[in-house]
PDB file of C-alpha atoms in Angstrom:
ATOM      1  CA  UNK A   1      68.178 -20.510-109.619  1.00 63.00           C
ATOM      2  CA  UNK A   2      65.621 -18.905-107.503  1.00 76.00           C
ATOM      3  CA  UNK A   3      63.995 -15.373-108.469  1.00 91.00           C
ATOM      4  CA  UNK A   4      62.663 -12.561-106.447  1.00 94.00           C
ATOM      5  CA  UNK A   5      59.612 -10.647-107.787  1.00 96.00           C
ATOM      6  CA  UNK A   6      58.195  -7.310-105.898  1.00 97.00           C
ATOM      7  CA  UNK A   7      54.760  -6.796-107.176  1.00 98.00           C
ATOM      8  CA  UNK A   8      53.168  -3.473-105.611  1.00 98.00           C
ATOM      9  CA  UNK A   9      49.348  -2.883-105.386  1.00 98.00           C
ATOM     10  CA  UNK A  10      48.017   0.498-104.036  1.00 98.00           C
ATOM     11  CA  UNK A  11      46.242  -0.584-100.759  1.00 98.00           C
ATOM     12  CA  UNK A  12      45.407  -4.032 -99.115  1.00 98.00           C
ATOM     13  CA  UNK A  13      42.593  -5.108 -99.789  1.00 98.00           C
ATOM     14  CA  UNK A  14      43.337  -4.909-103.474  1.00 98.00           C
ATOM     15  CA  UNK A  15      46.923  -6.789-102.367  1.00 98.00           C
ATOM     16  CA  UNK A  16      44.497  -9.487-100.638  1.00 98.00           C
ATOM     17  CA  UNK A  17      42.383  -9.855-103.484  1.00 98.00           C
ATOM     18  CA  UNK A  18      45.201  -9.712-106.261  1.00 98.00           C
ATOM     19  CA  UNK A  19      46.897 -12.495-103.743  1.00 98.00           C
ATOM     20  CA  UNK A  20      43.457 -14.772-103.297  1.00 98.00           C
ATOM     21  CA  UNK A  21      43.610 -14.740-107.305  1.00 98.00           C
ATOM     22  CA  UNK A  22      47.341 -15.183-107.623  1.00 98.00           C
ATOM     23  CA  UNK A  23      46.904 -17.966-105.203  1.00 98.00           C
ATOM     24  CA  UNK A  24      44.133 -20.024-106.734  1.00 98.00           C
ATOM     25  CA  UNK A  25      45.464 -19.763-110.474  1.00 98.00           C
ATOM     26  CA  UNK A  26      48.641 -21.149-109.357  1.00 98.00           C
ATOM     27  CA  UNK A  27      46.296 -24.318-107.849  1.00 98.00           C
ATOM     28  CA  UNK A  28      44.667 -24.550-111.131  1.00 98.00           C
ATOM     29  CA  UNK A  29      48.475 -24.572-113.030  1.00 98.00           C
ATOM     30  CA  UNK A  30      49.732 -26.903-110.518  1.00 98.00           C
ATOM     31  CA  UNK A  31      46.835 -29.162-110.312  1.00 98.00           C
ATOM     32  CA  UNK A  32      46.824 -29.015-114.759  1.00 97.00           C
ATOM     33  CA  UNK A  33      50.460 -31.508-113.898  1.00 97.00           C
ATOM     34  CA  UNK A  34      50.339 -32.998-110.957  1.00 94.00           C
ATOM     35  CA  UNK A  35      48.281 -33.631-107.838  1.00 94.00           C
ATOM     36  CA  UNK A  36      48.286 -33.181-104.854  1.00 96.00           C
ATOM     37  CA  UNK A  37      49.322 -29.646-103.839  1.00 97.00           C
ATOM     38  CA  UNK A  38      50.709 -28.777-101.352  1.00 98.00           C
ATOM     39  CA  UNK A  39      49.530 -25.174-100.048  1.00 98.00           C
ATOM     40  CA  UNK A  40      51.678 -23.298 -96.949  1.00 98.00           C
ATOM     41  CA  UNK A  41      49.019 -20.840 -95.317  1.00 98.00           C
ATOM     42  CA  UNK A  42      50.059 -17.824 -93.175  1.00 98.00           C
ATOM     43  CA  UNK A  43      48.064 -15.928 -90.412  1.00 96.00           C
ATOM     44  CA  UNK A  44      48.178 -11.860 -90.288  1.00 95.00           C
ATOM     45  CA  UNK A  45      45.383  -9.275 -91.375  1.00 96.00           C
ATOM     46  CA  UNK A  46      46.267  -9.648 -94.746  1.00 97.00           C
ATOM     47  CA  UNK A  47      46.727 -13.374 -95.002  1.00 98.00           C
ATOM     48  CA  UNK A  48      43.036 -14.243 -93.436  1.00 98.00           C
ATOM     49  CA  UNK A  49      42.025 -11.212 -95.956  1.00 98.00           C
ATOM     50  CA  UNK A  50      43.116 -13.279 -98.934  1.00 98.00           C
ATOM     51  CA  UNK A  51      41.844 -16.208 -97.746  1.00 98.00           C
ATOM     52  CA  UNK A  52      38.519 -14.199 -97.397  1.00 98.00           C
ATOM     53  CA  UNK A  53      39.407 -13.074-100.816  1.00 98.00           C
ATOM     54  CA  UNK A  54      39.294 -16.333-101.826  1.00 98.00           C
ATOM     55  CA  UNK A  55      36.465 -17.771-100.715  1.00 98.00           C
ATOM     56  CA  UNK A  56      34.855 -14.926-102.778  1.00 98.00           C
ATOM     57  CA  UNK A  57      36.492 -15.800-105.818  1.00 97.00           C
ATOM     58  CA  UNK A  58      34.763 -17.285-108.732  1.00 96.00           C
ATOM     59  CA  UNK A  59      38.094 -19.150-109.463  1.00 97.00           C
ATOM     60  CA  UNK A  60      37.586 -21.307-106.179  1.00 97.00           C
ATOM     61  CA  UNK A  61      35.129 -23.221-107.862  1.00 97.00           C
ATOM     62  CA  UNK A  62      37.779 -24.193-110.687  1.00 98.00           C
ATOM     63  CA  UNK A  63      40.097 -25.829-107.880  1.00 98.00           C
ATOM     64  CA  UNK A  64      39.783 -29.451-107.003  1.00 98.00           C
ATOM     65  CA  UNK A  65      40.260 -29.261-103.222  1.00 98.00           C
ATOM     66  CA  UNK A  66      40.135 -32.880-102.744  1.00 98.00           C
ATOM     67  CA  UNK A  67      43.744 -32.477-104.293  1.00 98.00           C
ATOM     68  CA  UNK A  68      45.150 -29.488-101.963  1.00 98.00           C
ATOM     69  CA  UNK A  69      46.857 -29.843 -98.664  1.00 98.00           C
ATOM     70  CA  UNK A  70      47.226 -27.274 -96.565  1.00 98.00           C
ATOM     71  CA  UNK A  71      49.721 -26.501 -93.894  1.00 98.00           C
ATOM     72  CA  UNK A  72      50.198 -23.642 -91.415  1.00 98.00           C
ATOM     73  CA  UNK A  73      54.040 -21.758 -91.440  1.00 98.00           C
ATOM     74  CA  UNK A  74      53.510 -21.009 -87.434  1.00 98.00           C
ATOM     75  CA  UNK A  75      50.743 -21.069 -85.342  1.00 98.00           C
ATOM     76  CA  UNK A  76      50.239 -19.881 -81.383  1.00 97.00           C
ATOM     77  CA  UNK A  77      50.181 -22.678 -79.169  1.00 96.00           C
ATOM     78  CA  UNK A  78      46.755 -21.762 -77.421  1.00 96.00           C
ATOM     79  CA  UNK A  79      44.120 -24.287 -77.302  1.00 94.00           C
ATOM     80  CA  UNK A  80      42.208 -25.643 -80.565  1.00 94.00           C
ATOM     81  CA  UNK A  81      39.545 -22.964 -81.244  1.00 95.00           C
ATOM     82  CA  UNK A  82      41.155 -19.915 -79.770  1.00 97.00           C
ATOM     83  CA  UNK A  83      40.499 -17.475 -81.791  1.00 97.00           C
ATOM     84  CA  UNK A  84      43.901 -15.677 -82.131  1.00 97.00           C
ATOM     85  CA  UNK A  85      45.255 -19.112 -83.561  1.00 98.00           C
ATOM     86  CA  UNK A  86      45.989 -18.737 -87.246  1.00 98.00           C
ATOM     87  CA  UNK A  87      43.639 -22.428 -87.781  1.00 98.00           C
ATOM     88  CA  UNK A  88      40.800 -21.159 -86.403  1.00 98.00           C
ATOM     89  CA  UNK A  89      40.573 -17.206 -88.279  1.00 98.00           C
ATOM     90  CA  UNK A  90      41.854 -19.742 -91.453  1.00 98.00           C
ATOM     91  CA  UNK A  91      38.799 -21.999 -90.975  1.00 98.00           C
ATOM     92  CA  UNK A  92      36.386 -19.083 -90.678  1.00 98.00           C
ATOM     93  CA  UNK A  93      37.805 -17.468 -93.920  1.00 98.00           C
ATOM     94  CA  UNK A  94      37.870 -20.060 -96.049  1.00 98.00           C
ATOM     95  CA  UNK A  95      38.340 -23.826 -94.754  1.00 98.00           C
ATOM     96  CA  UNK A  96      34.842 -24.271 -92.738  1.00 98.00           C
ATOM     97  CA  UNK A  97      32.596 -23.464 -96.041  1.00 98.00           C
ATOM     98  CA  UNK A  98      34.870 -25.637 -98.316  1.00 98.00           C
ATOM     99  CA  UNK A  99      34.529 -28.655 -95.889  1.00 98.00           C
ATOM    100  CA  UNK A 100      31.198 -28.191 -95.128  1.00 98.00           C
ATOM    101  CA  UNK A 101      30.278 -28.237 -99.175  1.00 97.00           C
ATOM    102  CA  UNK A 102      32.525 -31.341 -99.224  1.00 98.00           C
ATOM    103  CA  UNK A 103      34.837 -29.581-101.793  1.00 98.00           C
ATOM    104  CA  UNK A 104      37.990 -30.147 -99.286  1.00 98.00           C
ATOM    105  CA  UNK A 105      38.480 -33.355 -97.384  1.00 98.00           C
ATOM    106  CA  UNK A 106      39.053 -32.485 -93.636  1.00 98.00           C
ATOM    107  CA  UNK A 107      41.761 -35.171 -93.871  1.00 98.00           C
ATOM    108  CA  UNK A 108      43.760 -32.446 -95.881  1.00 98.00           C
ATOM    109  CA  UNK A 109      43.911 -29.988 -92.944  1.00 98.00           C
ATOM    110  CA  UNK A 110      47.064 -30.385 -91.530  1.00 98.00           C
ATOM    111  CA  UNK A 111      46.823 -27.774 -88.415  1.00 97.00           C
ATOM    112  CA  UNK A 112      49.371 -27.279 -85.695  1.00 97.00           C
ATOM    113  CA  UNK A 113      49.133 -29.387 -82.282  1.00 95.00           C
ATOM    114  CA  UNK A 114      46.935 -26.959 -79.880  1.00 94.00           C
ATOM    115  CA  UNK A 115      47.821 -26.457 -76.080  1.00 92.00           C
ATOM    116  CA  UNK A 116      45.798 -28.839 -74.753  1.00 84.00           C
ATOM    117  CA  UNK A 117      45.687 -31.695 -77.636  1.00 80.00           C
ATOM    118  CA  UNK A 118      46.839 -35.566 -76.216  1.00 63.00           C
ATOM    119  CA  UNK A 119      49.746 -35.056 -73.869  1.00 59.00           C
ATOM    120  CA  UNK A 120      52.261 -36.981 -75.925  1.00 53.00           C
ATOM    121  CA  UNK A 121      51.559 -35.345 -78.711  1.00 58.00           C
ATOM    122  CA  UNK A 122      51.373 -31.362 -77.341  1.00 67.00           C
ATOM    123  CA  UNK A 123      52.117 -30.672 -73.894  1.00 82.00           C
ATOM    124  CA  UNK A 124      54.876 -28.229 -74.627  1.00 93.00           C
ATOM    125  CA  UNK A 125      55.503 -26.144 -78.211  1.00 95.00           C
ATOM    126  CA  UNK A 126      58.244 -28.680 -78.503  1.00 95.00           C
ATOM    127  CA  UNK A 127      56.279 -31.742 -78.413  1.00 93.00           C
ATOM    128  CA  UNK A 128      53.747 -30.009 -80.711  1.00 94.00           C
ATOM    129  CA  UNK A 129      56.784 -29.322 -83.076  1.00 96.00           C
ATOM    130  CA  UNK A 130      58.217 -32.487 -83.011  1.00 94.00           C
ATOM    131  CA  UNK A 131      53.938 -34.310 -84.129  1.00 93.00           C
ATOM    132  CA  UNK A 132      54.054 -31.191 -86.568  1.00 96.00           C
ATOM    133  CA  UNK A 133      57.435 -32.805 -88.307  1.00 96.00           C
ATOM    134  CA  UNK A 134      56.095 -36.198 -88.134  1.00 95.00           C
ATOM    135  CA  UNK A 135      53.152 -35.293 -89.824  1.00 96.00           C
ATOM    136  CA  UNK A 136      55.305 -33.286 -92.571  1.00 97.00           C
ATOM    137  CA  UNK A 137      57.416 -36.283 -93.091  1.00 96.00           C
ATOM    138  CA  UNK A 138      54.416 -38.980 -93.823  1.00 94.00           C
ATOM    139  CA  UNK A 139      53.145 -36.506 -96.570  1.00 95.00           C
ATOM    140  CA  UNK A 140      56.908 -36.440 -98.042  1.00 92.00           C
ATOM    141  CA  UNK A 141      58.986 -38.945-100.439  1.00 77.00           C
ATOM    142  CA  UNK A 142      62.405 -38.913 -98.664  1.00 81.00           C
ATOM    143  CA  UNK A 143      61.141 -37.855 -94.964  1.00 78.00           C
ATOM    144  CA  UNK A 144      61.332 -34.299 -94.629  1.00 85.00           C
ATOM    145  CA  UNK A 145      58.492 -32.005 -95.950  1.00 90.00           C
ATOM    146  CA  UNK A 146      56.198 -32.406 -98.671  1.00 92.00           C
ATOM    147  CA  UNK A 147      56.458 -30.784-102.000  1.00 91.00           C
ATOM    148  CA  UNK A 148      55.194 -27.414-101.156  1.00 97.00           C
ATOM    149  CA  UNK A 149      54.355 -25.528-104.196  1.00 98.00           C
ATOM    150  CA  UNK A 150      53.375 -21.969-102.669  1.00 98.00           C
ATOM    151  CA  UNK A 151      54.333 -21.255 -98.986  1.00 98.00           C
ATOM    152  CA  UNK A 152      52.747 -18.047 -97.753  1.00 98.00           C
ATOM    153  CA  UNK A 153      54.732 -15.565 -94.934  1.00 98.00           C
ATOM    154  CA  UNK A 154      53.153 -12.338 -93.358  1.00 98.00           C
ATOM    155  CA  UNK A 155      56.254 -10.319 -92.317  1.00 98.00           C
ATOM    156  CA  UNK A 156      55.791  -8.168 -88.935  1.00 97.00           C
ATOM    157  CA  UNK A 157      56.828  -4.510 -88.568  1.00 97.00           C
ATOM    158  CA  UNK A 158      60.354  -6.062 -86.519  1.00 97.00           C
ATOM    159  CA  UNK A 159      61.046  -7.849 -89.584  1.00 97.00           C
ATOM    160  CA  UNK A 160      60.217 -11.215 -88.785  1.00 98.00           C
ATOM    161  CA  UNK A 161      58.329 -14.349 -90.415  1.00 98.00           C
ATOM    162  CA  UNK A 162      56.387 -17.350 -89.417  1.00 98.00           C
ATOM    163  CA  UNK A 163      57.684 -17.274 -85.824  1.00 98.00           C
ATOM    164  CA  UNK A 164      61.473 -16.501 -86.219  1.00 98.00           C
ATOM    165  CA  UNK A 165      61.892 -13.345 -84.825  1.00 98.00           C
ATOM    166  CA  UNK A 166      64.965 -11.086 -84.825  1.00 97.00           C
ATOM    167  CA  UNK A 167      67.883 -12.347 -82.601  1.00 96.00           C
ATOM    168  CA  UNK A 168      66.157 -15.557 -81.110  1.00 96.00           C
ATOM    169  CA  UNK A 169      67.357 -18.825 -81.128  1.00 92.00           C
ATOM    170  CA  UNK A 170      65.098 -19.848 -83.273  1.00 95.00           C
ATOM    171  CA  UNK A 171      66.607 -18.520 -86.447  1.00 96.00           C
ATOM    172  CA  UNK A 172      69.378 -21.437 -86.114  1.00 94.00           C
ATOM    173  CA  UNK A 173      66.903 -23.974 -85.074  1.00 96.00           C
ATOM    174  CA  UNK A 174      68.213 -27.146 -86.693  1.00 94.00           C
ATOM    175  CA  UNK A 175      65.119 -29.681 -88.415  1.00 95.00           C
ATOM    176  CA  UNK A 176      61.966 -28.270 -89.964  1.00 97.00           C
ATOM    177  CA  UNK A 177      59.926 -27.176 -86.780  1.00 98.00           C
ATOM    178  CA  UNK A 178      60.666 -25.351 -83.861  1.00 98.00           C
ATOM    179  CA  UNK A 179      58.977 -24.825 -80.514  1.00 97.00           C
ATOM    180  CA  UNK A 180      59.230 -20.859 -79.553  1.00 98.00           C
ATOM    181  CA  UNK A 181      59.183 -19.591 -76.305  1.00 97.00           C
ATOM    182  CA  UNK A 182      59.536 -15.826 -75.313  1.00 95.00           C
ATOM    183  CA  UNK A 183      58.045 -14.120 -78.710  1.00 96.00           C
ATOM    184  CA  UNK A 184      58.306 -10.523 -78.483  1.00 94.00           C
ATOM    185  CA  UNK A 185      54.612 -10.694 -79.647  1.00 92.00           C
ATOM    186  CA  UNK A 186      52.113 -12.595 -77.727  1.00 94.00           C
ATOM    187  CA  UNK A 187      51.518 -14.952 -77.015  1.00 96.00           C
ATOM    188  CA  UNK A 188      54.562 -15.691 -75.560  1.00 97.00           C
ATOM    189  CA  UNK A 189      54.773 -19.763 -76.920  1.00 97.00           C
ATOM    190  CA  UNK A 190      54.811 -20.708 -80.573  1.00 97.00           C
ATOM    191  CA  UNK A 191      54.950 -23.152 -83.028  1.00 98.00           C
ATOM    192  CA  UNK A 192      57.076 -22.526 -86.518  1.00 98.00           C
ATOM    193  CA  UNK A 193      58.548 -24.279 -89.364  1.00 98.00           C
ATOM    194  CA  UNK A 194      62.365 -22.946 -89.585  1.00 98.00           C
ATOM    195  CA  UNK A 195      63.937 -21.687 -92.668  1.00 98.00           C
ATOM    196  CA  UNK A 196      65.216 -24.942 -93.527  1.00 97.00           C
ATOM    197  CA  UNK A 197      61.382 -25.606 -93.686  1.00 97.00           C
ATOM    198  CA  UNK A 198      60.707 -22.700 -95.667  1.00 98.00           C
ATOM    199  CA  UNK A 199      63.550 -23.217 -98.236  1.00 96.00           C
ATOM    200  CA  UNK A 200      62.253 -26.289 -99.677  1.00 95.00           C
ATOM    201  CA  UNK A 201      59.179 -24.537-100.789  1.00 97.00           C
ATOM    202  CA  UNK A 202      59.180 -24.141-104.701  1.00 97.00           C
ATOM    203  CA  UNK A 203      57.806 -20.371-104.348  1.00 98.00           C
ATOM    204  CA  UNK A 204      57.493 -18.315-100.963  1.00 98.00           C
ATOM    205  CA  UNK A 205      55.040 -15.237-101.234  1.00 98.00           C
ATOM    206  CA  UNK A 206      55.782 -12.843 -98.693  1.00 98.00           C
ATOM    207  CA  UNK A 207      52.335 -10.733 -98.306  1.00 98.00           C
ATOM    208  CA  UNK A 208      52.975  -7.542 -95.838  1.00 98.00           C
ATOM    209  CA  UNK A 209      50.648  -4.089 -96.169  1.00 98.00           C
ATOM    210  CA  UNK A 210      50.875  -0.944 -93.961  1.00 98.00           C
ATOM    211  CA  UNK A 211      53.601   1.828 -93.505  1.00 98.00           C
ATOM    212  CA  UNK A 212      54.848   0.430 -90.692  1.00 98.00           C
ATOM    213  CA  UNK A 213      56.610  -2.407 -92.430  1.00 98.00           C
ATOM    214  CA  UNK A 214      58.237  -0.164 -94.911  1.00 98.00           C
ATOM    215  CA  UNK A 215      61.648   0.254 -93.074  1.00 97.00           C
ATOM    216  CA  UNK A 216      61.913  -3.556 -92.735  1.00 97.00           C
ATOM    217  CA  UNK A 217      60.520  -4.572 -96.065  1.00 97.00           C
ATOM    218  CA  UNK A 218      63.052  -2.383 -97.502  1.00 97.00           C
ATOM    219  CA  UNK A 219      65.883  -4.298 -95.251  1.00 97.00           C
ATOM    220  CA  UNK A 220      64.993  -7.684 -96.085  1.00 97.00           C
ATOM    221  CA  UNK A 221      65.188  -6.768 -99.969  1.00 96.00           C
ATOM    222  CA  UNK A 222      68.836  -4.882-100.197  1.00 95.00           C
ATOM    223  CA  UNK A 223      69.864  -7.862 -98.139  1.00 94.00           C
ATOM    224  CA  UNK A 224      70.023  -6.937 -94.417  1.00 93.00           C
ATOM    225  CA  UNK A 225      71.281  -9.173 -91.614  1.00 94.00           C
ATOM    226  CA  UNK A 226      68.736 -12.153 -91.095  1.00 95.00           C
ATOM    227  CA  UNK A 227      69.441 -11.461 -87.180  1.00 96.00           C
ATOM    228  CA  UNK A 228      68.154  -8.126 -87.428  1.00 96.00           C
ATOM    229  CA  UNK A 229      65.803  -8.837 -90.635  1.00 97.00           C
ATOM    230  CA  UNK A 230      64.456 -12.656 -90.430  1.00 98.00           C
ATOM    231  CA  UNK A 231      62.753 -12.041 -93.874  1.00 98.00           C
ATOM    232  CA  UNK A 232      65.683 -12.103 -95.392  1.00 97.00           C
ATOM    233  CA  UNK A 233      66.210 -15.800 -95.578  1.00 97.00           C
ATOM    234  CA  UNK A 234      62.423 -15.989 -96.572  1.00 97.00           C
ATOM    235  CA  UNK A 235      63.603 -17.324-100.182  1.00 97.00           C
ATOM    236  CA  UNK A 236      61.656 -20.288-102.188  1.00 97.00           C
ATOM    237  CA  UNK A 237      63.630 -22.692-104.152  1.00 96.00           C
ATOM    238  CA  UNK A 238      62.230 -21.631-107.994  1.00 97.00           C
ATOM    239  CA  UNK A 239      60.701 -18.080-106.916  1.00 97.00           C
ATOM    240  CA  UNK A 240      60.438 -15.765-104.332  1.00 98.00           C
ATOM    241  CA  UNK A 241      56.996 -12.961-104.294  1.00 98.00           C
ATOM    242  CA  UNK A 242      57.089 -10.457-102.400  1.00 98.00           C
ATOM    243  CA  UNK A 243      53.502  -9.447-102.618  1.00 98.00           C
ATOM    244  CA  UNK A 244      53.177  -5.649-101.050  1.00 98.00           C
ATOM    245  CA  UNK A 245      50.804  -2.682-100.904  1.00 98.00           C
ATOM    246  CA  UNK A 246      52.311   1.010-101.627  1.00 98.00           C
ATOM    247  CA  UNK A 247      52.695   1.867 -97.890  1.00 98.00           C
ATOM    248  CA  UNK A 248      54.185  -1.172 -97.727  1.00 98.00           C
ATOM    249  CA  UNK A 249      57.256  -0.179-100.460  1.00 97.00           C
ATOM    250  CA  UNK A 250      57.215   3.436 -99.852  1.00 97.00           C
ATOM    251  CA  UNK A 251      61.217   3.057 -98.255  1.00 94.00           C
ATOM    252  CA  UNK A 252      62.663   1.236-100.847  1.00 84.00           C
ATOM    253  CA  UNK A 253      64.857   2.996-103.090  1.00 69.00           C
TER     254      UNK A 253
END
């Protein structure tokens, strides 16, 4: 049975760094079992802050990298390099040092097709959707997704995650990616893994900061309609974290 956790820190860069730490000690406990992990990364300002976080962190030494894989919950379809693409603000926080030292294989970067990329691979969101699920599937025992042991969300001020946004068809998108076109928030074409996607992780850490998600954070945890409140139905398998700073809690009851 899975169990939902709301752990409130007083601004966000103290939630980013308590969530860099909380994120590399549950490497070293998964990695103290089994190997590989399997690591579900999330853009936002407070998702590249914890990734900054952690490339600060005395306990990134500890991990072995050449055991983590990490994957991206949505990503804009712009070209590889953009710099509003989650991959490339990722890369600068963290992944670009740690590949450079040769701590993490570039092998174990799974990124999101770019705009751009070979034509039958990415020419639309859906075709980059579609490599996106192949790749998932060759990292996976019975064809679906891998094992993913933490999968990070932001969560925007409308409530949504990934790129499932309130009252698009992409909340019923059937599979484990999606292509997205007309995001309220631009750019306008997307690439997300759907809440089928998101399920199968063994813990999802929802990581929002800022007043303006209060109203919404405070929805998705008494419950609300996932059309109105996509968060909702942001639930891991084992646990479910949702990892906030004060402003961010300040309308729950």
């Amino acid at each position: 049975m899975s169990t939902r956790l709301v752990v409130v820190h007083p601004d966000a860069a103290v939630l980013a760094e308590a969530a860099a730490a909380r994120l590399l000690t549950r490497l070293l406990d998964v990695q103290s079992v089994r190997s590989p992990a399997h690591v579900v990364l999330t853009g936002g300002t407070v998702g590249i802050r914890t990734l900054a976080a952690a490339a600060a962190s005395p306990l990134r030494s500890a991990v072995d990298w050449s055991g983590v894989h990490l994957w991206w919950g949505d990503e804009r379809f712009l070209p590889a390099g953009d710099p509003d693409r989650n991959e490339t603000q990722a890369r600068e926080a963290l992944l670009d040092d740690l590949v450079a030292t040769g701590a993490l294989p570039e092998v174990n970067i799974h990124r999101m097709p770019a705009r751009g990329d070979a034509p039958s691979e990415a020419a639309t969101p859906e075709e980059a959707a579609a490599a996106y699920a192949d790749e998932l599937a060759q990292h996976s025992e019975v064809g679906t997704t891998p094992h993913f042991d933490v999968l990070l969300l932001g969560m925007g001020p409308d409530g949504h995650v990934a790129s499932l946004f309130p009252e698009h068809h992409a909340l019923e998108a059937p599979g484990y990616t999606v292509g997205v076109h007309g995001s309220p928030k631009p750019p306008p074409e997307r690439v997300s893994l759907t809440f089928a996607a998101i399920g199968r992780a063994d813990e999802v850490w929802v990581v929002a900061a800022g007043g303006e998600k209060a109203e919404q954070a405070a929805a998705a945890l008494a419950d609300g309609p996932v059309t109105q409140v996509p968060a909702v139905r942001a639930v891991g398998r084992h646990r479910t974290l949702w990892l906030v700073d004060a402003a961010a809690a300040s309308a729950r009851d």
